[in-house]
Coordinates of C-alpha atoms in Angstrom, one line a residue:
X265 CA -188.3 -122.7 159.2
X266 CA -189.5 -125.8 160.8
X267 CA -193.3 -126.2 160.5
X268 CA -193.7 -126.7 164.3
X269 CA -192.4 -123.2 165.0
X270 CA -194.4 -121.3 162.3
X271 CA -196.3 -118.4 163.6
X272 CA -200.1 -118.6 163.2
X273 CA -202.9 -116.1 163.3
X274 CA -206.1 -116.7 165.3
X275 CA -209.3 -114.9 164.5
X276 CA -211.1 -116.3 167.5
X277 CA -209.8 -117.7 170.7
X278 CA -212.2 -117.7 173.6
X279 CA -210.9 -119.5 176.7
X280 CA -207.7 -119.7 178.7
X281 CA -207.7 -123.5 178.1
X282 CA -207.6 -122.9 174.4
X283 CA -204.8 -120.4 174.7
X284 CA -202.7 -122.7 177.0
X285 CA -203.2 -125.9 174.9
X286 CA -203.0 -124.4 171.4
X287 CA -200.4 -121.6 171.9
X288 CA -198.6 -121.2 175.2
X289 CA -197.6 -124.9 175.6
X290 CA -196.0 -124.8 172.1
X291 CA -193.8 -121.9 173.0
X292 CA -194.4 -120.4 169.6
X293 CA -195.6 -116.8 168.9
X294 CA -199.1 -116.3 167.7
X295 CA -201.1 -113.3 166.4
X296 CA -204.5 -112.9 168.2
X297 CA -206.5 -110.7 165.8
X298 CA -208.8 -108.1 167.3
X299 CA -208.6 -109.6 170.8
X300 CA -208.4 -106.2 172.7
X301 CA -211.0 -104.2 170.8
X302 CA -213.3 -104.3 173.8
X303 CA -210.8 -102.5 176.0
X304 CA -211.7 -99.1 177.3
X305 CA -208.2 -98.0 176.3
X306 CA -208.9 -99.0 172.6
X307 CA -211.6 -96.4 172.3
X308 CA -210.6 -93.8 174.8
X309 CA -206.8 -93.5 173.9
X310 CA -207.2 -93.2 170.2
X311 CA -205.2 -90.1 169.2
X312 CA -207.4 -89.3 166.2
X313 CA -210.5 -89.3 168.4
X314 CA -209.4 -87.1 171.3
X315 CA -207.3 -89.8 173.0
X316 CA -204.3 -87.5 173.7
X317 CA -206.6 -85.0 175.5
X318 CA -208.0 -87.9 177.5
X319 CA -204.6 -89.1 178.6
X320 CA -203.4 -85.6 179.4
X321 CA -206.4 -85.1 181.6
X322 CA -206.0 -88.4 183.4
X323 CA -202.3 -88.6 184.0
X324 CA -200.7 -85.5 182.4
X325 CA -199.2 -84.4 185.7
X326 CA -197.2 -87.7 186.0
X327 CA -193.5 -87.7 185.4
X328 CA -192.3 -90.6 183.3
X329 CA -188.9 -91.9 182.2
X330 CA -188.3 -91.4 178.5
X331 CA -185.7 -93.1 176.4
X332 CA -183.6 -90.5 174.6
X333 CA -181.2 -91.6 171.9
X334 CA -179.1 -90.0 169.2
X335 CA -179.4 -93.2 167.2
X336 CA -183.2 -92.7 166.6
X337 CA -185.2 -93.9 164.9
X338 CA -183.4 -97.0 166.1
X339 CA -183.4 -97.4 169.9
X340 CA -180.9 -99.8 171.3
X341 CA -181.6 -101.4 174.6
X342 CA -178.1 -101.4 176.2
X343 CA -177.4 -98.6 178.6
X344 CA -174.5 -97.3 176.6
X345 CA -176.7 -96.4 173.6
X346 CA -179.4 -94.3 175.3
X347 CA -180.4 -92.2 178.3
X348 CA -183.4 -92.5 180.6
X349 CA -184.5 -89.0 181.5
X350 CA -187.5 -87.8 183.6
X351 CA -190.1 -86.1 181.4
X352 CA -193.6 -84.7 182.3
X353 CA -196.1 -87.0 180.5
X354 CA -198.1 -83.9 179.5
X355 CA -195.0 -82.5 177.7
X356 CA -194.6 -85.7 175.7
X357 CA -198.3 -85.7 174.8
X358 CA -197.9 -82.1 173.6
X359 CA -195.1 -83.2 171.3
X360 CA -197.4 -85.9 170.0
X361 CA -200.2 -83.4 169.4
X362 CA -197.9 -81.1 167.5
X363 CA -196.6 -83.8 165.3
X364 CA -200.1 -85.2 164.7
X365 CA -201.3 -81.6 163.8
X366 CA -198.5 -81.0 161.4
X367 CA -199.0 -84.3 159.6
X368 CA -202.7 -83.6 159.3
X369 CA -202.0 -80.2 157.9
X370 CA -199.6 -81.6 155.4
X371 CA -202.3 -84.1 154.3
X372 CA -204.9 -81.4 153.9
X373 CA -202.5 -79.2 152.0
X374 CA -201.7 -81.9 149.4
X375 CA -205.5 -82.3 148.8
X376 CA -206.0 -78.6 148.4
X377 CA -206.5 -77.8 144.7
X378 CA -207.4 -74.2 145.1
X379 CA -203.8 -73.0 145.6
X380 CA -201.1 -72.7 143.0
X381 CA -198.3 -75.2 142.7
X382 CA -195.7 -72.6 143.8
X383 CA -197.7 -71.6 146.9
X384 CA -198.3 -75.2 147.7
X385 CA -194.6 -76.0 147.5
X386 CA -193.8 -73.0 149.8
X387 CA -196.3 -74.1 152.4
X388 CA -195.2 -77.7 152.2
X389 CA -191.6 -76.7 152.9
X390 CA -192.7 -74.5 155.8
X391 CA -194.8 -77.2 157.4
X392 CA -192.0 -79.8 156.8
X393 CA -189.6 -77.6 158.8
X394 CA -192.1 -77.2 161.5
X395 CA -192.6 -80.9 161.7
X396 CA -188.9 -81.4 162.0
X397 CA -188.9 -79.2 165.0
X398 CA -190.7 -81.9 166.9
X399 CA -188.0 -84.1 168.5
X400 CA -188.0 -87.7 167.3
X401 CA -185.3 -89.0 169.6
X402 CA -187.8 -89.6 172.5
X403 CA -189.5 -92.9 173.0
X404 CA -191.7 -93.9 176.0
X405 CA -190.5 -97.5 176.4
X406 CA -191.7 -99.8 179.2
X407 CA -193.4 -97.2 181.3
X408 CA -195.0 -99.1 184.2
X409 CA -198.8 -99.2 184.6
X410 CA -198.6 -102.1 187.0
X411 CA -195.5 -103.7 188.6
X412 CA -196.1 -106.5 191.1
X413 CA -192.7 -106.2 192.6
X414 CA -192.4 -102.4 192.8
X415 CA -195.9 -100.8 192.9
X416 CA -194.3 -97.4 193.7
X417 CA -192.8 -97.5 190.2
X418 CA -196.2 -97.7 188.5
X419 CA -196.0 -94.1 187.1
X420 CA -199.2 -94.5 185.1
X421 CA -201.1 -96.8 187.5
X422 CA -204.4 -94.9 187.1
X423 CA -204.6 -96.2 183.5
X424 CA -204.9 -99.7 184.8
X425 CA -208.7 -99.4 184.9
X426 CA -208.8 -98.9 181.1
X427 CA -207.2 -102.3 180.5
X428 CA -209.3 -105.5 180.8
X429 CA -207.3 -108.7 180.9
X430 CA -208.1 -110.9 177.9
X431 CA -210.1 -114.0 179.0
X432 CA -207.4 -116.2 177.4
X433 CA -205.0 -115.2 180.2
X434 CA -207.4 -116.6 182.8
X435 CA -206.1 -116.3 186.3
X436 CA -202.4 -115.8 185.4
X437 CA -200.4 -113.7 187.8
X438 CA -199.0 -110.8 185.8
X439 CA -195.5 -109.5 186.5
X440 CA -196.1 -106.1 185.0
X441 CA -198.1 -104.1 182.5
X442 CA -196.3 -101.4 180.6
X443 CA -197.0 -98.5 178.1
X444 CA -195.0 -98.2 174.9
X445 CA -195.6 -95.0 173.0
X446 CA -193.7 -93.2 170.2
X447 CA -194.4 -89.9 168.5
X448 CA -192.4 -90.8 165.3
X449 CA -191.4 -93.9 163.5
X450 CA -189.1 -96.0 165.7
X451 CA -187.4 -99.4 165.9
X452 CA -186.4 -101.3 168.9
X453 CA -183.1 -103.3 168.7
X454 CA -183.3 -107.1 168.5
X455 CA -183.7 -108.7 171.9
X456 CA -185.6 -111.4 173.8
X457 CA -187.6 -111.2 177.0
X458 CA -187.1 -113.5 180.0
X459 CA -190.9 -113.6 180.5
X460 CA -193.9 -114.5 178.3
X461 CA -195.2 -111.4 176.6
X462 CA -198.6 -110.3 175.2
X463 CA -198.0 -107.2 173.0
X464 CA -201.3 -105.3 172.5
X465 CA -201.7 -102.5 169.9
X466 CA -204.0 -99.7 171.1
X467 CA -203.5 -97.5 168.1
X468 CA -201.2 -97.3 165.2
X469 CA -199.3 -100.2 163.7
X470 CA -196.3 -102.4 164.5
X471 CA -194.2 -104.7 162.3
X472 CA -192.4 -107.4 164.2
X473 CA -189.7 -109.8 163.1
X474 CA -189.2 -112.8 165.4
X475 CA -186.5 -115.5 165.7
X476 CA -186.6 -118.7 167.8
X477 CA -184.1 -119.1 170.6
X478 CA -182.2 -121.6 168.5
X479 CA -181.2 -118.7 166.2
X480 CA -179.1 -117.2 169.0
X481 CA -175.8 -118.1 167.3
X482 CA -176.7 -115.9 164.2
X483 CA -177.8 -113.0 166.4
X484 CA -174.7 -112.9 168.6
X485 CA -176.3 -112.2 172.0
X486 CA -174.5 -109.8 174.3
X487 CA -172.4 -111.4 177.1
X488 CA -174.5 -113.0 179.8
X489 CA -172.5 -111.2 182.5
X490 CA -173.3 -107.7 180.9
X491 CA -176.1 -105.3 181.6
X492 CA -178.1 -106.1 178.5
X493 CA -177.6 -109.9 178.0
X494 CA -180.9 -110.2 176.2
X495 CA -180.0 -108.0 173.3
X496 CA -178.3 -108.8 170.1
X497 CA -174.9 -107.3 169.1
X498 CA -175.9 -107.2 165.5
X499 CA -177.4 -104.0 164.1
X500 CA -179.7 -105.6 161.5
X501 CA -180.3 -102.3 159.7
X502 CA -176.6 -102.1 158.9
X503 CA -174.9 -105.4 159.8
X504 CA -171.1 -105.8 159.6
X505 CA -170.7 -109.3 158.4
X506 CA -166.9 -109.1 158.8
X507 CA -167.4 -109.0 162.5
X508 CA -170.6 -111.1 162.7
X509 CA -170.3 -113.6 159.8
X510 CA -173.0 -115.9 161.2
X511 CA -175.6 -113.1 160.9
X512 CA -175.5 -113.4 157.1
X513 CA -178.2 -116.0 157.3
X514 CA -180.2 -114.5 160.1
X515 CA -183.1 -113.3 158.0
X516 CA -183.7 -116.9 156.8
X517 CA -184.7 -117.7 160.4
X518 CA -186.9 -114.7 160.9
X519 CA -190.7 -114.5 160.6
X520 CA -192.5 -111.2 160.1
X521 CA -195.9 -110.2 161.3
X522 CA -197.9 -107.0 161.0
X523 CA -200.1 -105.9 164.0
X524 CA -203.0 -103.5 163.5
X525 CA -204.8 -101.6 166.2
X526 CA -206.8 -104.1 168.2
X527 CA -204.4 -107.0 167.6
X528 CA -202.2 -108.7 170.1
X529 CA -199.0 -110.8 169.7
X530 CA -198.0 -113.5 172.0
X531 CA -194.1 -113.6 172.2
X532 CA -192.9 -116.5 174.3
X533 CA -189.9 -116.1 176.5
X534 CA -186.6 -116.4 174.7
X535 CA -187.8 -115.5 171.3
X536 CA -185.8 -112.7 169.7
X537 CA -187.8 -109.9 168.2
X538 CA -187.3 -106.5 166.5
X539 CA -190.2 -104.1 166.5
X540 CA -190.9 -101.3 164.0
X541 CA -193.6 -98.8 165.0
X542 CA -195.4 -96.4 162.8
X543 CA -195.9 -92.7 163.7
X544 CA -197.8 -92.2 167.0
X545 CA -198.3 -95.8 167.9
X546 CA -199.6 -96.7 171.4
X547 CA -199.1 -100.3 172.8
X548 CA -199.5 -102.1 176.0
X549 CA -197.6 -105.2 177.0
X550 CA -198.3 -107.8 179.7
X551 CA -195.5 -109.9 181.1
X552 CA -195.9 -113.1 183.2
X553 CA -193.7 -116.1 184.1
X554 CA -193.9 -119.2 182.0
X555 CA -194.9 -122.5 183.5
X556 CA -191.4 -123.8 182.9
X557 CA -189.7 -121.0 184.9
X558 CA -192.4 -121.0 187.6
X559 CA -191.8 -124.7 188.2
X560 CA -188.0 -124.5 188.3
X561 CA -186.7 -125.0 191.8
X562 CA -183.7 -122.9 192.8
X563 CA -181.7 -125.7 194.2
X564 CA -182.0 -127.5 190.8
X565 CA -180.5 -124.6 188.8
X566 CA -176.9 -125.9 188.7
X567 CA -178.1 -129.3 187.6
X568 CA -180.3 -127.9 184.8
X569 CA -177.5 -125.6 183.7
X570 CA -175.1 -128.6 183.3
X571 CA -177.7 -130.6 181.5
X572 CA -178.5 -127.8 179.0
X573 CA -174.9 -127.1 178.4
X574 CA -174.1 -130.8 177.7
X575 CA -177.1 -131.0 175.3
X576 CA -175.8 -127.9 173.4
X577 CA -172.3 -129.2 173.4
X578 CA -173.3 -132.6 171.9
X579 CA -175.3 -130.8 169.2
X580 CA -172.3 -128.5 168.5
X581 CA -170.0 -131.5 168.1
X582 CA -172.4 -133.0 165.5
X583 CA -172.6 -129.7 163.7
X584 CA -168.9 -129.2 163.6
X585 CA -168.4 -132.7 162.1
X586 CA -170.9 -132.0 159.4
X587 CA -169.3 -128.7 158.6
X588 CA -166.0 -130.5 158.1
X589 CA -167.6 -132.3 155.1
X590 CA -168.6 -135.4 156.9
X591 CA -171.8 -136.9 155.4
X592 CA -174.5 -138.7 157.4
X593 CA -175.0 -141.7 155.2
X594 CA -171.9 -143.9 154.6
X595 CA -172.6 -147.2 152.7
X596 CA -169.1 -148.6 151.9
X597 CA -167.8 -145.1 151.4
X598 CA -164.2 -146.2 151.6
X599 CA -161.4 -145.3 149.1
X600 CA -161.4 -147.8 146.3
X601 CA -158.2 -149.2 145.0
X602 CA -159.2 -150.2 141.5
X603 CA -159.4 -146.7 139.8
X604 CA -162.4 -145.7 141.9
X605 CA -164.5 -148.7 140.9
X606 CA -166.2 -150.9 143.5
X607 CA -165.3 -154.5 143.6
X608 CA -167.9 -157.3 143.8
X609 CA -167.0 -157.7 147.5
X610 CA -167.8 -154.0 148.0
X611 CA -171.1 -154.3 146.2
X612 CA -172.1 -157.2 148.3
X613 CA -171.2 -155.2 151.4
X614 CA -173.8 -152.5 150.5
X615 CA -176.4 -155.2 149.9
X616 CA -175.8 -156.9 153.3
X617 CA -178.1 -156.1 156.2
X618 CA -176.5 -154.1 158.9
X619 CA -174.5 -156.3 161.4
X620 CA -174.7 -159.5 159.3
X621 CA -171.2 -159.3 157.8
X622 CA -169.2 -159.2 161.0
X623 CA -171.5 -161.3 163.1
X624 CA -171.2 -164.2 160.6
X625 CA -167.5 -163.9 160.0
X626 CA -166.7 -163.6 163.7
X627 CA -163.4 -161.8 162.9
X628 CA -161.9 -164.8 161.1
X629 CA -160.2 -162.6 158.5
X630 CA -158.1 -159.5 158.7
X631 CA -155.2 -160.4 160.9
X632 CA -152.8 -161.2 158.1
X633 CA -152.0 -159.0 155.1
X634 CA -152.8 -161.8 152.7
X635 CA -156.4 -162.0 154.0
X636 CA -157.2 -158.3 153.4
X637 CA -159.4 -157.3 150.6
X638 CA -158.1 -154.8 148.1
X639 CA -160.1 -151.9 149.6
X640 CA -158.6 -152.7 153.1
X641 CA -155.1 -152.9 151.6
X642 CA -155.6 -149.4 150.0
X643 CA -156.7 -148.0 153.4
X644 CA -153.8 -149.6 155.2
X645 CA -151.3 -148.3 152.7
X646 CA -152.7 -144.7 153.0
X647 CA -152.6 -144.8 156.8
X648 CA -149.1 -146.1 157.0
X649 CA -148.0 -143.5 154.5
X650 CA -149.6 -140.7 156.5
X651 CA -148.0 -141.8 159.7
X652 CA -144.5 -142.2 158.2
X653 CA -144.8 -138.8 156.4
X654 CA -145.7 -137.2 159.7
X655 CA -142.9 -138.8 161.6
X656 CA -140.4 -138.0 158.8
X657 CA -141.4 -134.3 158.8
X658 CA -141.1 -134.1 162.5
X659 CA -137.6 -135.7 162.5
X660 CA -136.5 -133.3 159.8
X661 CA -137.5 -130.5 162.2
X662 CA -135.5 -132.4 164.9
X663 CA -138.5 -133.0 167.1
X664 CA -141.1 -135.7 167.4
X665 CA -144.8 -135.2 167.4
X666 CA -146.1 -134.4 170.8
X667 CA -148.7 -136.8 172.4
X668 CA -152.1 -135.2 173.1
X669 CA -151.9 -136.9 176.4
X670 CA -148.7 -135.2 177.4
X671 CA -149.2 -131.7 176.1
X672 CA -152.5 -130.0 176.5
X673 CA -151.5 -126.8 174.9
X674 CA -150.5 -128.4 171.6
X675 CA -153.7 -130.4 171.6
X676 CA -155.8 -127.4 172.3
X677 CA -154.2 -125.4 169.4
X678 CA -154.8 -128.3 167.1
X679 CA -158.3 -128.6 168.2
X680 CA -159.2 -125.0 167.6
X681 CA -157.5 -125.0 164.3
X682 CA -159.3 -128.0 163.0
X683 CA -162.7 -127.1 164.4
X684 CA -162.5 -124.0 162.1
X685 CA -160.8 -125.6 159.1
X686 CA -161.2 -129.0 157.3
X687 CA -159.6 -132.3 156.9
X688 CA -156.7 -131.0 155.0
X689 CA -155.1 -130.4 158.4
X690 CA -155.6 -134.0 159.4
X691 CA -155.3 -136.4 156.4
X692 CA -155.5 -139.4 158.8
X693 CA -158.9 -138.3 160.0
X694 CA -160.1 -137.9 156.4
X695 CA -159.0 -141.5 155.7
X696 CA -160.7 -142.8 158.8
X697 CA -164.0 -141.0 158.0
X698 CA -164.3 -142.4 154.5
X699 CA -163.8 -146.1 155.5
X700 CA -166.7 -148.4 156.2
X701 CA -166.5 -149.9 159.7
X702 CA -165.9 -153.5 158.7
X703 CA -163.0 -152.5 156.4
X704 CA -161.5 -150.3 159.1
X705 CA -161.7 -153.0 161.7
X706 CA -159.8 -155.4 159.5
X707 CA -157.2 -152.7 158.8
X708 CA -156.7 -152.1 162.5
X709 CA -156.3 -155.8 163.2
X710 CA -153.7 -156.1 160.5
X711 CA -151.9 -153.0 161.8
X712 CA -151.9 -154.4 165.3
X713 CA -150.4 -157.7 164.1
X714 CA -148.0 -156.4 161.5
X715 CA -147.3 -152.7 162.2
X716 CA -147.9 -152.2 165.9
X717 CA -145.5 -149.2 166.2
X718 CA -147.2 -147.5 163.3
X719 CA -150.6 -148.0 165.0
X720 CA -149.2 -146.7 168.2
X721 CA -147.8 -143.6 166.4
X722 CA -151.1 -143.0 164.6
X723 CA -153.0 -142.8 167.9
X724 CA -150.5 -141.2 170.2
X725 CA -148.8 -138.7 167.8
X726 CA -150.6 -138.2 164.4
X727 CA -154.3 -138.0 165.1
X728 CA -155.5 -134.5 166.1
X729 CA -158.5 -134.1 168.5
X730 CA -160.9 -134.2 165.5
X731 CA -159.2 -137.4 164.3
X732 CA -159.6 -138.9 167.7
X733 CA -163.3 -138.0 167.6
X734 CA -163.7 -139.7 164.2
X735 CA -161.8 -142.7 165.5
X736 CA -164.2 -143.2 168.4
X737 CA -167.2 -142.7 166.2
X738 CA -165.9 -145.5 164.0
X739 CA -165.5 -147.6 167.2
X740 CA -169.2 -147.0 168.0
X741 CA -170.2 -148.1 164.5
X742 CA -168.1 -151.2 164.8
X743 CA -169.6 -152.0 168.2
X744 CA -173.1 -151.9 166.7
X745 CA -172.2 -154.6 164.1
X746 CA -170.4 -157.2 166.2
X747 CA -171.2 -159.6 169.0
X748 CA -170.0 -158.9 172.5
X749 CA -167.4 -161.7 172.3
X750 CA -165.9 -160.3 169.1
X751 CA -166.0 -156.8 170.4
X752 CA -163.9 -157.7 173.4
X753 CA -161.5 -159.7 171.1
X754 CA -161.0 -156.7 168.8
X755 CA -160.2 -154.2 171.6
X756 CA -157.9 -156.7 173.2
X757 CA -155.9 -157.0 169.9
X758 CA -156.1 -153.3 169.2
X759 CA -154.8 -152.1 172.6
X760 CA -152.4 -155.0 172.8
X761 CA -150.3 -153.3 170.1
X762 CA -149.3 -150.5 172.5
X763 CA -146.4 -150.7 174.9
X764 CA -148.5 -148.8 177.4
X765 CA -152.2 -149.5 177.0
X766 CA -153.1 -146.9 179.6
X767 CA -151.3 -144.2 177.7
X768 CA -153.2 -145.1 174.5
X769 CA -156.6 -145.0 176.3
X770 CA -155.7 -141.7 178.0
X771 CA -154.6 -140.2 174.7
X772 CA -157.9 -141.1 173.1
X773 CA -159.9 -139.7 176.0
X774 CA -157.8 -136.5 176.0
X775 CA -158.3 -136.0 172.3
X776 CA -162.1 -136.4 172.7
X777 CA -162.0 -134.0 175.7
X778 CA -160.1 -131.3 173.7
X779 CA -162.5 -131.6 170.8
X780 CA -165.5 -131.3 173.1
X781 CA -163.8 -128.4 175.0
X782 CA -163.7 -126.4 171.8
X783 CA -167.4 -127.3 171.2
X784 CA -168.0 -125.9 174.7
X785 CA -166.2 -122.7 173.8
X786 CA -168.3 -122.4 170.7
X787 CA -171.5 -122.9 172.7
X788 CA -170.5 -120.2 175.1
X789 CA -169.8 -117.8 172.3
X790 CA -172.9 -118.6 170.3
X791 CA -175.5 -118.8 173.0
X792 CA -174.1 -117.0 176.0
X793 CA -172.0 -114.3 174.3
X794 CA -168.8 -115.3 176.1
X795 CA -165.6 -115.7 174.0
X796 CA -163.0 -117.3 176.2
X797 CA -160.1 -116.6 173.8
X798 CA -160.8 -112.8 174.1
X799 CA -161.5 -112.8 177.8
X800 CA -159.2 -111.2 180.3
X801 CA -156.6 -113.5 181.9
X802 CA -158.0 -115.4 184.8
X803 CA -161.5 -115.3 183.5
X804 CA -161.6 -119.1 183.1

């Protein structure tokens, strides 16, 4: 986990300015130890000190919505996995009292040395059965104490006076305050909130595992168009890696914190979290809009969406190239002709400062076969062989390779295949990747002068979308190492080898678009939960 998103604990934090500058602005969770111990709720709601009687007296007549689920102790947030049923708050408190009483009796019984072992076993079994009679499938989740948008929904509004806003929140406008209460151990499914969250433990204990928003691909968020888009599809207590293979590494990105009574946890918007609660835990959470969301103007939404998608797509393209075995550092990493040993010319290449070789030579060599260095001859031979093999195989099947520019479906299939495979599906791309830019430039100049139809076939028919992406990356590297005059001369010679220069340029552009299109599909799947391949016809 990157150091800048490591969760920290703060023993003392006094002012709103400290909270905003040290914590909120970083958008990283933080544990605030003992920051709510001065709340009236902290002393008055304690179940082991008459707190349940106090709550029953104050709001026992209220009817709350309880989450009821057969999957307990795990409570999943999507509507298909639970029901919301009306329940008198006093009835839920009675269930809590009964469970607390039974557990207390069990503890006393184990400490009682005056009874025989047999009698003790009988009583333990009897009390255990009584304890099991108390339903565990009920969880009071997000019961409103304050809701700025729907005040009439604040079922427990009278409890608001027992909650004092921490000074660190200053004059923030809260969206809501909610009660979370369970009578038995429970777990909430992994999800994120669209608001900043301060989770405050009144009594009991919670264990929270958190993941940054960048871990979304490993957590498979539900489709953004669904009713629970902020929840993960992966059941982390029993993950099926055959369906969710990226989830195998999800725990590597998680950070675990333990919250005791009196502690609070700041959970920034977008951070996934899974919460485990001990028996009879009472918590309050406060939600408010982040500064980022508060400052976003509605008429700018479409623009920001396109900017964010483009940023994710560019990152995905880079990640896919790395997954295909493409290294980052390439110092003369071309295929060597002399049994894998570098020549003196190759060694001098690695010693030469970037840009000096081509700028000094001004493209004086490389146009004729005799001027090529052995390494370039080897690359030229391999590229020509790959092109001829591809054309021969196609002729044997009585069909020629189809240009990316002329057939989008073929290109799309190639793109999807290679984005999930490796270079064995595109040997030409593998050759291009392993060649140092100067060598490759001389090879292309020689091909343009001596084998123009082979160069044309390579670009129009042989290279897949990933090969086209590699080709343009090599072009970028070449551009960084030559003067503007030589750059123009190179492209004039390169494209001059084609009968139709426009077709060549369009084929390269189309290949890059197909590669990026697949990256876009991956982004939608990983971060938005939308799989275009499995969507219904017409969804696009």
